[in-house]
Amino acid sequence: QWLMFTATWCPACHAARADFEAWLKRGGWQVDASPAAHVRLIDADREPGLVRQMKVQAFPTFILTQGERELRRVEGYPGRAEL
């Protein structure tokens, strides 16, 4: 599962979502705030505890997880191809 940490006040977060969200959904990916989504959108202002727990320091931050294990972290939005 990918976790995408965003913030409502973050222009780069809005740009990232605008670029990839519809593209992923067309491919059958679930992109939303639910814990079961392929890409879980996490609002930093609503879930500050999770931001601290995952040691997120920049927005947007993408974290690929498998269970409790972090496999990859990308800070900023490098574009669709990189993710």
mmCIF file of C-alpha atoms in Angstrom:
data_model
loop_
_atom_site.group_PDB
_atom_site.id
_atom_site.type_symbol
_atom_site.label_atom_id
_atom_site.label_comp_id
_atom_site.label_asym_id
_atom_site.label_seq_id
_atom_site.Cartn_x
_atom_site.Cartn_y
_atom_site.Cartn_z
ATOM 1 C CA GLN A 1 0.000 0.000 0.000
ATOM 2 C CA TRP A 2 1.156 3.507 -0.788
ATOM 3 C CA LEU A 3 0.563 6.152 1.862
ATOM 4 C CA MET A 4 0.411 9.708 0.550
ATOM 5 C CA PHE A 5 0.845 12.340 3.226
ATOM 6 C CA THR A 6 -0.660 15.639 2.149
ATOM 7 C CA ALA A 7 -1.755 18.937 3.635
ATOM 8 C CA THR A 8 -4.565 21.217 2.526
ATOM 9 C CA TRP A 9 -2.199 24.212 2.556
ATOM 10 C CA CYS A 10 0.420 22.459 0.345
ATOM 11 C CA PRO A 11 0.419 23.531 -3.349
ATOM 12 C CA ALA A 12 2.734 20.654 -4.332
ATOM 13 C CA CYS A 13 0.263 18.181 -2.774
ATOM 14 C CA HIS A 14 -2.593 19.571 -4.850
ATOM 15 C CA ALA A 15 -0.474 19.416 -8.012
ATOM 16 C CA ALA A 16 0.544 15.815 -7.315
ATOM 17 C CA ARG A 17 -3.036 14.700 -6.751
ATOM 18 C CA ALA A 18 -4.242 16.495 -9.867
ATOM 19 C CA ASP A 19 -1.572 14.731 -11.913
ATOM 20 C CA PHE A 20 -1.945 11.147 -10.754
ATOM 21 C CA GLU A 21 -5.248 10.541 -8.949
ATOM 22 C CA ALA A 22 -7.559 10.289 -11.986
ATOM 23 C CA TRP A 23 -4.877 8.332 -13.873
ATOM 24 C CA LEU A 24 -4.641 5.730 -11.089
ATOM 25 C CA LYS A 25 -8.413 5.486 -10.698
ATOM 26 C CA ARG A 26 -8.772 4.825 -14.443
ATOM 27 C CA GLY A 27 -6.361 1.927 -13.895
ATOM 28 C CA GLY A 28 -8.605 0.464 -11.187
ATOM 29 C CA TRP A 29 -6.658 1.709 -8.182
ATOM 30 C CA GLN A 30 -8.537 2.851 -5.105
ATOM 31 C CA VAL A 31 -7.240 6.294 -4.069
ATOM 32 C CA ASP A 32 -8.860 7.747 -0.949
ATOM 33 C CA ALA A 33 -8.557 8.066 2.816
ATOM 34 C CA SER A 34 -9.732 4.557 3.662
ATOM 35 C CA PRO A 35 -7.190 2.245 5.325
ATOM 36 C CA ALA A 36 -7.796 -0.390 2.609
ATOM 37 C CA ALA A 37 -7.114 1.906 -0.389
ATOM 38 C CA HIS A 38 -4.259 1.087 -2.776
ATOM 39 C CA VAL A 39 -3.127 4.688 -2.242
ATOM 40 C CA ARG A 40 -4.262 5.976 1.138
ATOM 41 C CA LEU A 41 -4.518 9.752 1.276
ATOM 42 C CA ILE A 42 -3.525 11.029 4.711
ATOM 43 C CA ASP A 43 -4.269 14.639 5.627
ATOM 44 C CA ALA A 44 -1.507 15.849 7.946
ATOM 45 C CA ASP A 45 -3.858 18.257 9.717
ATOM 46 C CA ARG A 46 -6.363 15.496 10.508
ATOM 47 C CA GLU A 47 -3.852 12.774 11.412
ATOM 48 C CA PRO A 48 -0.861 14.478 13.064
ATOM 49 C CA GLY A 49 -0.146 11.378 15.179
ATOM 50 C CA LEU A 50 0.389 9.257 12.067
ATOM 51 C CA VAL A 51 2.597 11.990 10.570
ATOM 52 C CA ARG A 52 4.785 11.879 13.711
ATOM 53 C CA GLN A 53 4.756 8.061 13.843
ATOM 54 C CA MET A 54 5.934 7.811 10.222
ATOM 55 C CA LYS A 55 8.436 10.675 10.714
ATOM 56 C CA VAL A 56 7.088 12.687 7.774
ATOM 57 C CA GLN A 57 9.005 15.943 7.389
ATOM 58 C CA ALA A 58 7.983 17.153 3.905
ATOM 59 C CA PHE A 59 4.803 17.289 1.845
ATOM 60 C CA PRO A 60 3.807 15.454 -0.149
ATOM 61 C CA THR A 61 5.500 12.295 1.093
ATOM 62 C CA PHE A 62 4.796 8.899 -0.428
ATOM 63 C CA ILE A 63 5.592 5.780 1.600
ATOM 64 C CA LEU A 64 5.264 2.288 0.170
ATOM 65 C CA THR A 65 4.442 -0.197 2.911
ATOM 66 C CA GLN A 66 3.954 -3.919 3.228
ATOM 67 C CA GLY A 67 2.240 -4.678 6.500
ATOM 68 C CA GLU A 68 4.130 -2.691 9.126
ATOM 69 C CA ARG A 69 7.299 -2.489 7.029
ATOM 70 C CA GLU A 70 8.366 0.583 5.067
ATOM 71 C CA LEU A 71 9.722 -0.424 1.654
ATOM 72 C CA ARG A 72 10.274 2.957 0.026
ATOM 73 C CA ARG A 73 9.899 6.668 0.769
ATOM 74 C CA VAL A 74 9.686 9.544 -1.706
ATOM 75 C CA GLU A 75 9.532 13.145 -0.479
ATOM 76 C CA GLY A 76 8.055 15.622 -2.927
ATOM 77 C CA TYR A 77 6.398 14.580 -6.156
ATOM 78 C CA PRO A 78 8.791 13.242 -8.778
ATOM 79 C CA GLY A 79 6.029 12.410 -11.284
ATOM 80 C CA ARG A 80 4.042 9.315 -12.182
ATOM 81 C CA ALA A 81 6.925 7.361 -13.697
ATOM 82 C CA GLU A 82 9.009 7.526 -10.532
ATOM 83 C CA LEU A 83 6.252 6.111 -8.344
#
